[in-house]
Short mmCIF file of C-alpha atoms in Angstrom, two decimals:
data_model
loop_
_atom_site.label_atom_id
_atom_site.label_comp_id
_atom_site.label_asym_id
_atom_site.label_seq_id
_atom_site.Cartn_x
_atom_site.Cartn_y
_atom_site.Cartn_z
CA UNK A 757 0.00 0.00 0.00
CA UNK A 758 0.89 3.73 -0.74
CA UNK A 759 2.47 5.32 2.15
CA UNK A 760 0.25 8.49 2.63
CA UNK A 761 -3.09 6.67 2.62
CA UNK A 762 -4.34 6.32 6.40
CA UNK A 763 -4.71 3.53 8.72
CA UNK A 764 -9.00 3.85 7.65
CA UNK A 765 -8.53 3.27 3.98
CA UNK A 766 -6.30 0.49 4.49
CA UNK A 767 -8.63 -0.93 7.12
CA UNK A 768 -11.72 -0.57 4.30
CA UNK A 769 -8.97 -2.13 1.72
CA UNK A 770 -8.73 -5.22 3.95
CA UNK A 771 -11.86 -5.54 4.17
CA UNK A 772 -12.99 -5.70 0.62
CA UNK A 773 -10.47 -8.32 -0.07
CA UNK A 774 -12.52 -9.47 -3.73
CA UNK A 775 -11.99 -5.94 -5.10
CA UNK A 776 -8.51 -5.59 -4.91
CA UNK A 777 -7.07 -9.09 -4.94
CA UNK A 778 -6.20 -8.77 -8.24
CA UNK A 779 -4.09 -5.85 -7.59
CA UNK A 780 -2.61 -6.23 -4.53
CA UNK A 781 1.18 -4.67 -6.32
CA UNK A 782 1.66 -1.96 -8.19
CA UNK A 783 2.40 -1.85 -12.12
CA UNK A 784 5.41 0.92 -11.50
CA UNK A 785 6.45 -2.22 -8.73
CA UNK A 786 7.04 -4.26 -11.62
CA UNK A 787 9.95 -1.99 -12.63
CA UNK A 788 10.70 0.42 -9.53
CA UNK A 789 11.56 3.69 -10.37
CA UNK A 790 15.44 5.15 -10.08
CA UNK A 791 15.86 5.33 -6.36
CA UNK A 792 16.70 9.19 -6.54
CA UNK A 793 13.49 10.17 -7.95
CA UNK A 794 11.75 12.87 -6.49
CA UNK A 795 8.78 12.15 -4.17
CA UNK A 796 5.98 14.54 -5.43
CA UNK A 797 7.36 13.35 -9.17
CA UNK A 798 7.65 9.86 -8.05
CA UNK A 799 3.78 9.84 -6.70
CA UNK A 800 2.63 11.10 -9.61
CA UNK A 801 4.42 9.07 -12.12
CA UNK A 802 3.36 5.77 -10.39
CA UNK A 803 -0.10 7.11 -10.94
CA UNK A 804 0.23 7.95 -14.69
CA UNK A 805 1.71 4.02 -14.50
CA UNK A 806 -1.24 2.53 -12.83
CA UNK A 807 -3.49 3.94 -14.79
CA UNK A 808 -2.24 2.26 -17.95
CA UNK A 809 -4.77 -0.43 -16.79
CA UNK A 810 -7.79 1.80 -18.20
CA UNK A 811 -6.71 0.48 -21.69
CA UNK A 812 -7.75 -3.32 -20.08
CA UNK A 813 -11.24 -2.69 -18.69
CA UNK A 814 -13.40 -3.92 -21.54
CA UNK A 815 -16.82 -1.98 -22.40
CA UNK A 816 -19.61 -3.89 -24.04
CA UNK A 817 -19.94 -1.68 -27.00
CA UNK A 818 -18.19 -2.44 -30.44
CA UNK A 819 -16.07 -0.14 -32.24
CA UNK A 820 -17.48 1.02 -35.55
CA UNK A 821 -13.61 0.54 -37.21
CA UNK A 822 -12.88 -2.36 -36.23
CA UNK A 823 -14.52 -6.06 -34.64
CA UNK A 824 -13.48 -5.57 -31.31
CA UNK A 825 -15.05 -4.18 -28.22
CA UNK A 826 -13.91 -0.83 -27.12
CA UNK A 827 -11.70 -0.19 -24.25
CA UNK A 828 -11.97 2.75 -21.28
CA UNK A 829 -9.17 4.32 -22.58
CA UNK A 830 -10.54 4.57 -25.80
CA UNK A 831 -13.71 5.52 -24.56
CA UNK A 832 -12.23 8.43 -22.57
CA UNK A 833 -10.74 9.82 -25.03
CA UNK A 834 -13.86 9.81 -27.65
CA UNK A 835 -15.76 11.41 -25.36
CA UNK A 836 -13.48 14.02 -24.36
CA UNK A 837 -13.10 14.63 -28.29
CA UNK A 838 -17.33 14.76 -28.41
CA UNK A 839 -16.91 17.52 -25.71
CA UNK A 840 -14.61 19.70 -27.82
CA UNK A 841 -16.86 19.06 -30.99
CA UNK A 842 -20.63 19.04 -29.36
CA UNK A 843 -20.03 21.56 -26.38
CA UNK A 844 -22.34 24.31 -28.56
CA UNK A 845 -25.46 22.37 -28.07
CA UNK A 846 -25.38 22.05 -24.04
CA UNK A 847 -28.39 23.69 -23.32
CA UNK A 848 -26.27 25.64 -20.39
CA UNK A 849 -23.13 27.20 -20.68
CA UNK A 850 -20.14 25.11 -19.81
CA UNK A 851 -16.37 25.20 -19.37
CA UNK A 852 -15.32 22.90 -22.40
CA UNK A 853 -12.24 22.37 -20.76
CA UNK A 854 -13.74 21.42 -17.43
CA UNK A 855 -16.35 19.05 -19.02
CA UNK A 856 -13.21 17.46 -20.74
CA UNK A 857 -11.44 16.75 -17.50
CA UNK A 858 -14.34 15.51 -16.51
CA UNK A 859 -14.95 12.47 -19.01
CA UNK A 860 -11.19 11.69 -18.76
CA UNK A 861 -11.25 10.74 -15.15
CA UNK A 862 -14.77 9.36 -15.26
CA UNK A 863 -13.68 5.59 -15.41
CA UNK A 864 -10.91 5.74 -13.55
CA UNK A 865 -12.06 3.72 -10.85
CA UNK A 866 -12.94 0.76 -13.01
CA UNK A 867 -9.78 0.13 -13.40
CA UNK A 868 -9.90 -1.64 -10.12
CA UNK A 869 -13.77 -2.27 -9.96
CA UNK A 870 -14.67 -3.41 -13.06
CA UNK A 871 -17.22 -2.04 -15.87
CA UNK A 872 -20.52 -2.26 -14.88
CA UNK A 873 -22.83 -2.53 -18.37
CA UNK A 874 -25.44 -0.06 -18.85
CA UNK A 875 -28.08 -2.96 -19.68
CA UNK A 876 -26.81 -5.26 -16.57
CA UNK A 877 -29.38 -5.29 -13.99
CA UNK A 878 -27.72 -7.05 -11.00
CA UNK A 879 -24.28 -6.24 -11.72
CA UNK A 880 -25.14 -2.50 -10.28
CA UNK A 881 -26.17 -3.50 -6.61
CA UNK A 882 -22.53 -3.15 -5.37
CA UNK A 883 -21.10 -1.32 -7.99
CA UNK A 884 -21.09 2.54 -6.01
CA UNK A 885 -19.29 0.67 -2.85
CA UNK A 886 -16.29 -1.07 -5.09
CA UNK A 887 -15.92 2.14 -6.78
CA UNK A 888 -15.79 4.30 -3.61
CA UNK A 889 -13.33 1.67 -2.48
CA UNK A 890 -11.37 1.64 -6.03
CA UNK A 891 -11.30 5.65 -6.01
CA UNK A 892 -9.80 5.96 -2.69
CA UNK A 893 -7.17 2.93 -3.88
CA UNK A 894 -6.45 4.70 -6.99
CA UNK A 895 -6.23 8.27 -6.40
CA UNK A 896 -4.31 8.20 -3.08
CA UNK A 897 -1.81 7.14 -5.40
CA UNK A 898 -1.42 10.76 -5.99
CA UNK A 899 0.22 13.93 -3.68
CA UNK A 900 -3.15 14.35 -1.33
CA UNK A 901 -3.72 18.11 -2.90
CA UNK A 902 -3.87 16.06 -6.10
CA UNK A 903 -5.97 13.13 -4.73
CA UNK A 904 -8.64 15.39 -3.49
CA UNK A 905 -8.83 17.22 -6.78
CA UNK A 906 -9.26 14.05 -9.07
CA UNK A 907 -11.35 12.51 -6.36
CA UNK A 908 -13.57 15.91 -6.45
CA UNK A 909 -13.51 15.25 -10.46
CA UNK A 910 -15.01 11.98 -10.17
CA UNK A 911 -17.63 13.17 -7.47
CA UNK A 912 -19.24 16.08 -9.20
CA UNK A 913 -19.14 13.60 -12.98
CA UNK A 914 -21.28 11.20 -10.52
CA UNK A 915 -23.68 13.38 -8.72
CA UNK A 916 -24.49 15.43 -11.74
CA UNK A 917 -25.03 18.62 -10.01
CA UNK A 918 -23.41 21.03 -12.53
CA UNK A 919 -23.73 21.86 -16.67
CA UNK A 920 -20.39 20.41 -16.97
CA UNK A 921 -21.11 17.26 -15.30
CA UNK A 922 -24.59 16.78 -17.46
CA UNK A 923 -23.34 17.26 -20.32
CA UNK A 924 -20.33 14.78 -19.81
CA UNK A 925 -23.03 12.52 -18.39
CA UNK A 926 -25.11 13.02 -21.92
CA UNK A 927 -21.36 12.26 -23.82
CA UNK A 928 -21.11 9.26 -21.80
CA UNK A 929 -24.46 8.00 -23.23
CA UNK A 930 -24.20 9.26 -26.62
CA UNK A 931 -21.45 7.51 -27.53
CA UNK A 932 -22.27 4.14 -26.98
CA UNK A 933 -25.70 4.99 -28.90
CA UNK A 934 -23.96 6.45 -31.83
CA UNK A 935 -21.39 2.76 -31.79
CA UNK A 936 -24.67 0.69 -31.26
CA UNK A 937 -26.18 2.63 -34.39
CA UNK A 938 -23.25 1.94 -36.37
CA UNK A 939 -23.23 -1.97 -35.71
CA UNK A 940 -26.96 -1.97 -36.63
CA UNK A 941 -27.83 -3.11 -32.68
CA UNK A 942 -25.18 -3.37 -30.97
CA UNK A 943 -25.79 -4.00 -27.17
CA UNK A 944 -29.30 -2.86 -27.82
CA UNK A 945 -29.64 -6.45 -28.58
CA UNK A 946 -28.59 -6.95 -25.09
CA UNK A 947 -31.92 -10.26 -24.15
CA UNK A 948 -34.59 -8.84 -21.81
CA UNK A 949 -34.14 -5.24 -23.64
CA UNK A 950 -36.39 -3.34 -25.34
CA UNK A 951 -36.31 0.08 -27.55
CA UNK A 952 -38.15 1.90 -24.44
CA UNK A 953 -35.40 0.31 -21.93
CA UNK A 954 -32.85 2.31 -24.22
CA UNK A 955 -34.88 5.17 -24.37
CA UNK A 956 -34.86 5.45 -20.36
CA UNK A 957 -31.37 4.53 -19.90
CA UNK A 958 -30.35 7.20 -22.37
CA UNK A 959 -33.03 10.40 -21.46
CA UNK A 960 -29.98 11.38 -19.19
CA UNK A 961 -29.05 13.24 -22.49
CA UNK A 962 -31.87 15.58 -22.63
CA UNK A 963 -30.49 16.75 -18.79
CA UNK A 964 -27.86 18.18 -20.94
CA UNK A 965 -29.08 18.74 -24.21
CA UNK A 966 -32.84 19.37 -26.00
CA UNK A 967 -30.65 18.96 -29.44
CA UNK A 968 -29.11 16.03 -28.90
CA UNK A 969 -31.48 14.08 -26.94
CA UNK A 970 -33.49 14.99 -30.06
CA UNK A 971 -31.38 13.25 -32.30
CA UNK A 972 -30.50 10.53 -29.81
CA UNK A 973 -34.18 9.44 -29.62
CA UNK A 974 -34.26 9.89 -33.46
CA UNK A 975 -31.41 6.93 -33.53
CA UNK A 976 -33.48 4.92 -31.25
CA UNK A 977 -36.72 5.16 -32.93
CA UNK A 978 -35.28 4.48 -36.62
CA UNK A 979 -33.59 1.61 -34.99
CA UNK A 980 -36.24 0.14 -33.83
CA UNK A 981 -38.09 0.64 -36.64
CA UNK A 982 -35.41 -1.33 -38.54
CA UNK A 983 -35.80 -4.12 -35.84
CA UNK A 984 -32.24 -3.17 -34.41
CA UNK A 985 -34.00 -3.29 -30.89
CA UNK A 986 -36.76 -5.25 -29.85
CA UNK A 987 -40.08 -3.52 -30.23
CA UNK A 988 -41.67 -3.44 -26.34
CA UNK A 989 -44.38 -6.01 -26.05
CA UNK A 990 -47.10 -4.54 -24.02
CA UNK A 991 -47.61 -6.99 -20.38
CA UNK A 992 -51.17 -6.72 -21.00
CA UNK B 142 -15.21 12.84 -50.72
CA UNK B 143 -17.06 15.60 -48.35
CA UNK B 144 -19.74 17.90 -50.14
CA UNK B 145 -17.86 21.09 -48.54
CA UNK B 146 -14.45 20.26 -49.73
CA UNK B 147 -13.40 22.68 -52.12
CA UNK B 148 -12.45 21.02 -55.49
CA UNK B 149 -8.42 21.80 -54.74
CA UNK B 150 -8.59 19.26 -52.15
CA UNK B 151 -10.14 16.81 -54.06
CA UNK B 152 -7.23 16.94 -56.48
CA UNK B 153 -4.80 17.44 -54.30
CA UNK B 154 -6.25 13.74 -52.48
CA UNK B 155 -6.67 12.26 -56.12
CA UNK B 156 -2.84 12.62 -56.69
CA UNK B 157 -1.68 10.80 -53.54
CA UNK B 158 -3.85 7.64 -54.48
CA UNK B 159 -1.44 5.81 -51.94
CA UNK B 160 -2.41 7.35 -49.02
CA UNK B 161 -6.26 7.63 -49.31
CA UNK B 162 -6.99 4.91 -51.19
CA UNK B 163 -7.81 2.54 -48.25
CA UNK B 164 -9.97 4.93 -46.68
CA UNK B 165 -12.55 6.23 -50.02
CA UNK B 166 -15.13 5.60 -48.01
CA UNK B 167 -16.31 7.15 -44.28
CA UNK B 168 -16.86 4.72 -41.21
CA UNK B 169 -20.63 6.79 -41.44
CA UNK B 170 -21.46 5.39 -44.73
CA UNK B 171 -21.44 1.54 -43.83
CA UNK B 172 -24.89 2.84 -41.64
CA UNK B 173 -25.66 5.81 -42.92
CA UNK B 174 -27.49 8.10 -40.13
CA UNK B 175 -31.31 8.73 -40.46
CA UNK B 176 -32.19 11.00 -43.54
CA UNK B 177 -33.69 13.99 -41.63
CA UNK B 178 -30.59 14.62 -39.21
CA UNK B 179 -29.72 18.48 -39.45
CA UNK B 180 -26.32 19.10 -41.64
CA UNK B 181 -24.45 21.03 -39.32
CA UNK B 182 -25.28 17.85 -36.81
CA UNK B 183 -24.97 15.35 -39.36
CA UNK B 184 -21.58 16.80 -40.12
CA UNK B 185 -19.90 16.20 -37.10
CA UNK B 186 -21.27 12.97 -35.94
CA UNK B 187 -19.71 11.94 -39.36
CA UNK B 188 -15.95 13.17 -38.16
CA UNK B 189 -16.88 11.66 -34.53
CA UNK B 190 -17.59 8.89 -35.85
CA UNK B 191 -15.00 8.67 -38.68
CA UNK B 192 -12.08 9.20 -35.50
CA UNK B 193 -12.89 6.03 -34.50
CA UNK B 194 -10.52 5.20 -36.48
CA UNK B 195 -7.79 6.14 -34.44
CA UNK B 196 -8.19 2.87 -31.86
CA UNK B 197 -6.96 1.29 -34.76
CA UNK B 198 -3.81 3.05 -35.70
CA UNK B 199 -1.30 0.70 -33.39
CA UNK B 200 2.28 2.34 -32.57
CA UNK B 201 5.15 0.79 -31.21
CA UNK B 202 5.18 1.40 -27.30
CA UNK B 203 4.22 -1.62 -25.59
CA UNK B 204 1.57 -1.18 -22.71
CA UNK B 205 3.26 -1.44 -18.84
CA UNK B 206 -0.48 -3.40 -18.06
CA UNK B 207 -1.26 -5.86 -20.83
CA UNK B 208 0.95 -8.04 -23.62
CA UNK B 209 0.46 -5.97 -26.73
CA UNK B 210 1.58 -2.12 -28.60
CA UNK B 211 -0.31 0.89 -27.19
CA UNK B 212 -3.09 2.46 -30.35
CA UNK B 213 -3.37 5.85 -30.92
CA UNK B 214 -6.62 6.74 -28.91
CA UNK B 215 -5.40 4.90 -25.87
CA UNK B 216 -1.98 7.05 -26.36
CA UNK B 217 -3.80 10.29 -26.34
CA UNK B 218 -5.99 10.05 -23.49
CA UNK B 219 -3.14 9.03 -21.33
CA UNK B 220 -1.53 12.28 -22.42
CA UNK B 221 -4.15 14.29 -21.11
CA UNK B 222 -3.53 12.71 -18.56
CA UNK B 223 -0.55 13.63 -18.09
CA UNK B 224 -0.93 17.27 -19.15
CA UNK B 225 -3.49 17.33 -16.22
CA UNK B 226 -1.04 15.65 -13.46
CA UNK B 227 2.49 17.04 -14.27
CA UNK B 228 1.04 20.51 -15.39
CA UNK B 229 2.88 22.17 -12.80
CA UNK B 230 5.97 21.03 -14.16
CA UNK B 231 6.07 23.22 -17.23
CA UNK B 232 8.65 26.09 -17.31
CA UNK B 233 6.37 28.61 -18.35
CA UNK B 234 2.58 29.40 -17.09
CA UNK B 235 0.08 27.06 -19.46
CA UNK B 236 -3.45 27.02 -19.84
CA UNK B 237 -4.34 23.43 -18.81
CA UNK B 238 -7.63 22.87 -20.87
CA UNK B 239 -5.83 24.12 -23.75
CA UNK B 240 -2.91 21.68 -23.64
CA UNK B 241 -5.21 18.79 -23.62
CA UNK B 242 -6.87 19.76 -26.71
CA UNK B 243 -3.48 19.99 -28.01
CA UNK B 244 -3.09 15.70 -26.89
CA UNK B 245 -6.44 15.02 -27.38
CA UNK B 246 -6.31 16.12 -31.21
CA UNK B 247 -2.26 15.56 -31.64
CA UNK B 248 -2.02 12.37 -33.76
CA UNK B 249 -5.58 12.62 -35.51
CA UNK B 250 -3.73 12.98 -38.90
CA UNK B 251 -2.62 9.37 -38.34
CA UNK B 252 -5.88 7.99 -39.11
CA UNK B 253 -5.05 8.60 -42.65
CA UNK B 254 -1.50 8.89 -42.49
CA UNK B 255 -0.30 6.15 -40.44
CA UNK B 256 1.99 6.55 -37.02
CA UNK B 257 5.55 7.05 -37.94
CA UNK B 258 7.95 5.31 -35.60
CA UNK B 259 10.29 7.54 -33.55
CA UNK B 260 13.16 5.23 -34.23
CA UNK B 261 12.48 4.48 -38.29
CA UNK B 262 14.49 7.18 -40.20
CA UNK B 263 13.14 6.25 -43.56
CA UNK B 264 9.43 6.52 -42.89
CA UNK B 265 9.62 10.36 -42.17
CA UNK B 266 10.61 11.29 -45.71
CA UNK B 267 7.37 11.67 -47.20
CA UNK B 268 5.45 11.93 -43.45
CA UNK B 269 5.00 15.70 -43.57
CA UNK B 270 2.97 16.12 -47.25
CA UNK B 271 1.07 12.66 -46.14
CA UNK B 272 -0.43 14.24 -42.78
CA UNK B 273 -1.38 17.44 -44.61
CA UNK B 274 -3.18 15.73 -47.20
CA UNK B 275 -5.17 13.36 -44.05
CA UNK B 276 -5.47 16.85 -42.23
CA UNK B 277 -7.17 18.84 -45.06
CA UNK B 278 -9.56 15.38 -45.78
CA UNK B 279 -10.31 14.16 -41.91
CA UNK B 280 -10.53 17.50 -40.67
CA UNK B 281 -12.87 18.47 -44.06
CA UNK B 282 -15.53 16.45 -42.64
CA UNK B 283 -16.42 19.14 -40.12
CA UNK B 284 -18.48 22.37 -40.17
CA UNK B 285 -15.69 24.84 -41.28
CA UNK B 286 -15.38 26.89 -38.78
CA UNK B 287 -14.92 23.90 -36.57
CA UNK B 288 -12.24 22.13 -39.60
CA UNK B 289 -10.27 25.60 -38.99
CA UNK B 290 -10.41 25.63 -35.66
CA UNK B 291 -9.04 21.51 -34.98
CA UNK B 292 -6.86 22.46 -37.69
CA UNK B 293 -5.15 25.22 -35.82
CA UNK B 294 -4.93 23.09 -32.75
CA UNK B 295 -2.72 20.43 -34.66
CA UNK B 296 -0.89 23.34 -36.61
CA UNK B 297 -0.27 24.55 -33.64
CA UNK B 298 1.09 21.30 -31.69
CA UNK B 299 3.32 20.42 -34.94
CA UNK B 300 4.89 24.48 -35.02
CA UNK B 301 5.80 23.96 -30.98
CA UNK B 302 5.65 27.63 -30.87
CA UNK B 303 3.15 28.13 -27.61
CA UNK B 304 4.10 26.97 -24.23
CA UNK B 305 1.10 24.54 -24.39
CA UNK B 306 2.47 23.08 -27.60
CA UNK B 307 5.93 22.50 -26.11
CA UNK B 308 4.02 21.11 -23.02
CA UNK B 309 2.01 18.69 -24.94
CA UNK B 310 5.03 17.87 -27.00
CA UNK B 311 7.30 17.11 -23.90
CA UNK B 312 4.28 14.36 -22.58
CA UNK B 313 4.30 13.13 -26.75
CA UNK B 314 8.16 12.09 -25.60
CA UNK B 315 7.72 11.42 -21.96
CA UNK B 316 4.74 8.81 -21.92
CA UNK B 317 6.75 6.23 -24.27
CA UNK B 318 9.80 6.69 -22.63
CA UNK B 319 7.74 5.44 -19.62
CA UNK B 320 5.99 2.31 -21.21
CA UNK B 321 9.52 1.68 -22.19
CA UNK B 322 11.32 2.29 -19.03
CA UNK B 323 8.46 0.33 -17.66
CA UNK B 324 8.87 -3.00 -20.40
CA UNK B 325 12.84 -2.29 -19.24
CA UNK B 326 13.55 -1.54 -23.41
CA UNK B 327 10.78 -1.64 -25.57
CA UNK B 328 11.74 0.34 -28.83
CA UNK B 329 14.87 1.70 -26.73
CA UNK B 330 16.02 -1.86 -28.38
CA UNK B 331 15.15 -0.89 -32.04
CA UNK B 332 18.38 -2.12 -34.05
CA UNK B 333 20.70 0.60 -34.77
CA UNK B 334 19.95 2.56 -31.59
CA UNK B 335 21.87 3.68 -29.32
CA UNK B 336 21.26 5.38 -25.78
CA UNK B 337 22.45 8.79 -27.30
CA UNK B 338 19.73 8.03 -30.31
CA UNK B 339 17.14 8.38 -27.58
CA UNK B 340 19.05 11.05 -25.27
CA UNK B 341 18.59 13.48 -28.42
CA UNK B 342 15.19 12.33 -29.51
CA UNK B 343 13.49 12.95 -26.14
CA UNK B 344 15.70 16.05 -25.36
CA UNK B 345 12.68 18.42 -26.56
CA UNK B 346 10.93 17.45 -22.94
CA UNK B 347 13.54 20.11 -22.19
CA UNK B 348 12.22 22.99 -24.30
CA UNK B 349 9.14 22.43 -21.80
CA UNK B 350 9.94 21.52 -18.53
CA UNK B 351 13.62 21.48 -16.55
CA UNK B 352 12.66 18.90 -13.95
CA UNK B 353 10.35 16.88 -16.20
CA UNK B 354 13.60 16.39 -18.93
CA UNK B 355 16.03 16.46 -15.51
CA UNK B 356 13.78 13.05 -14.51
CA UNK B 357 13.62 11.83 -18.38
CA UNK B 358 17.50 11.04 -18.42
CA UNK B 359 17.24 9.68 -15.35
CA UNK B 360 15.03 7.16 -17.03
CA UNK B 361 17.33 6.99 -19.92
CA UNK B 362 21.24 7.15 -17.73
CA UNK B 363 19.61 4.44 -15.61
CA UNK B 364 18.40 1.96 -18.41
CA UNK B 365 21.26 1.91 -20.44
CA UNK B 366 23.20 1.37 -17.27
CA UNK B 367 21.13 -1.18 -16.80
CA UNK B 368 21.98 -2.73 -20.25
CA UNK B 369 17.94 -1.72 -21.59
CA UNK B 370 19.37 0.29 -24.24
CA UNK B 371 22.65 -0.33 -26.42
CA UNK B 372 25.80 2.26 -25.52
CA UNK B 373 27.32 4.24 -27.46
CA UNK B 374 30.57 2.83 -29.92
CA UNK B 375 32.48 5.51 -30.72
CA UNK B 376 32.78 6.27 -33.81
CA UNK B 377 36.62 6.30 -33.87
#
């Protein structure tokens, strides 16, 4: 363990054994740094190490270049390039750059607790508590002014409380739509899911956006229409 | 070929065959989008999409966290990454947000162009006049104020002439010489190099950031002492 992080977070470590198992050592352990390195630097850099891991945690959706599933990393970085290019249809103003560092650090903490797929209905129950546990794991790799700042990153992207955080939110679920249209179904195919489950897991969007929720829904409708998604059978 | 594109572009692309001809058609057209999404809209889901692309375009770093090369998109998100961590490091005052468009937009040309190794002295020949003609087509798919404005990002990042371009330059050179450092070689073993091969390549960190270039040959001194890297025969 890191030496800054307190006796609790250890404690809460230890006690979540099946979270971190996998990662009990370090990547940057695997090849220790020179031994004269600089602590601040040397904090930071076995951060920007660890987090190499992003470019393992496997989404669900499928690229539209290729016949592989994306990655985090990957992820990350389209959204963060949807920010730059969509940021003049957030029905609020935002801070583009803000937003950006915003969907960068969004899945950090899967790197130690795993993706949890939008259409997965059980796989959410613990998800929040690994991820609390994974955040404080993760970002205490960093100087503590640092830690608190990422940390604070990750907090406001979750609790959705400002423009910049909705309309990362709305990137987050645009993207997979727009990879799901271009694979003609995608994980809208996803069994037990129906056009109107994707419509309420993606409405988030129009938090954000009246434009692109517009269009979003327009992907989902014509998608069902082409039998992409499974037209909702009425339970009566 | 892009409705806006203005017809000297389309020439210019028709008499490099080599480097477009894989790519006459966009990612967008294998689904196209529904008929009555708004141009301006319509044109940059098209480049969104069409970047995609870059998750493909594999370079030569090898990953510290997985068996396999690093792609493009994964590269540039762990730049801005970087950018957002080591910030402080920079010589001069930067604007943060501004320096990660820089990464987040840096090796876009690739898509069309291909990565050029930082070890292969043959491939750069020609690399220049390839990535213009990817620039004008890629960055063509956009509304044009937006095509001018990713444009002058990359122009921008290639000229080095901002503080945030010789930031985002010095984290282009530092993040490899990590995953390398970190794989205790990597391309530091590409035949015909020698310690002082990589000494000069990454000495531009410099031009950004003393400590950051002060820790860099650290990394370098300390791996070929350790035999990662061949040393120097001199020439006499």
């Amino acid at each position: 363990m890191h030496a800054r992080s307190p006796a609790g977070r250890r404690d809460s470590l230890r006690n979540n054994a099946p979270v971190t198992d996998h990662f009990q050592s370090l990547l940057a352990d695997k090849t220790p740094f020179p031994d004269d390195l600089a602590g601040r630097l040397r904090e930071q850099l076995t951060f920007l190490v660890e987090i190499d891991r992003l470019k393992t945690v496997m989404r669900q959706s499928p690229l539209a270049s290729a016949e592989r599933r994306e990655n985090d990393a990957e992820h990350s970085w389209h959204l963060a390039m949807m920010v730059v290019i969509l940021a003049e249809y957030s029905d609020e103003p935002i801070d583009v750059g803000h937003a950006v560092e915003l969907v960068l650090v969004h899945d950090l903490v899967e790197i130690y607790a795993g993706d949890t797929p939008l259409y997965d209905s059980t796989a959410g129950v613990d998800q929040q508590e690994r991820e609390v546990i994974a955040a404080e794991k993760l970002f205490g790799l960093l100087p503590d002014d640092q830690a608190r700042r990422i940390r604070a990153l990750w907090d406001e992207f979750e609790e959705r409380r400002t423009p910049e955080a909705r309309f990362a939110k709305a990137m987050d679920r645009l993207q997979p739509l727009l990879l799901n249209w271009m694979a003609r179904g995608g994980t809208w195919q996803t069994p037990g899911i129906t056009a109107d489950d994707v419509r309420s897991r993606k409405a988030v969007i129009g938090d954000a956006s009246t434009v692109l929720w517009e269009a979003g829904r327009r992907f989902i409708d014509e998608g069902e229409a082409r039998g992409w998604s499974r037209t909702n059978i009425s339970p009566g």
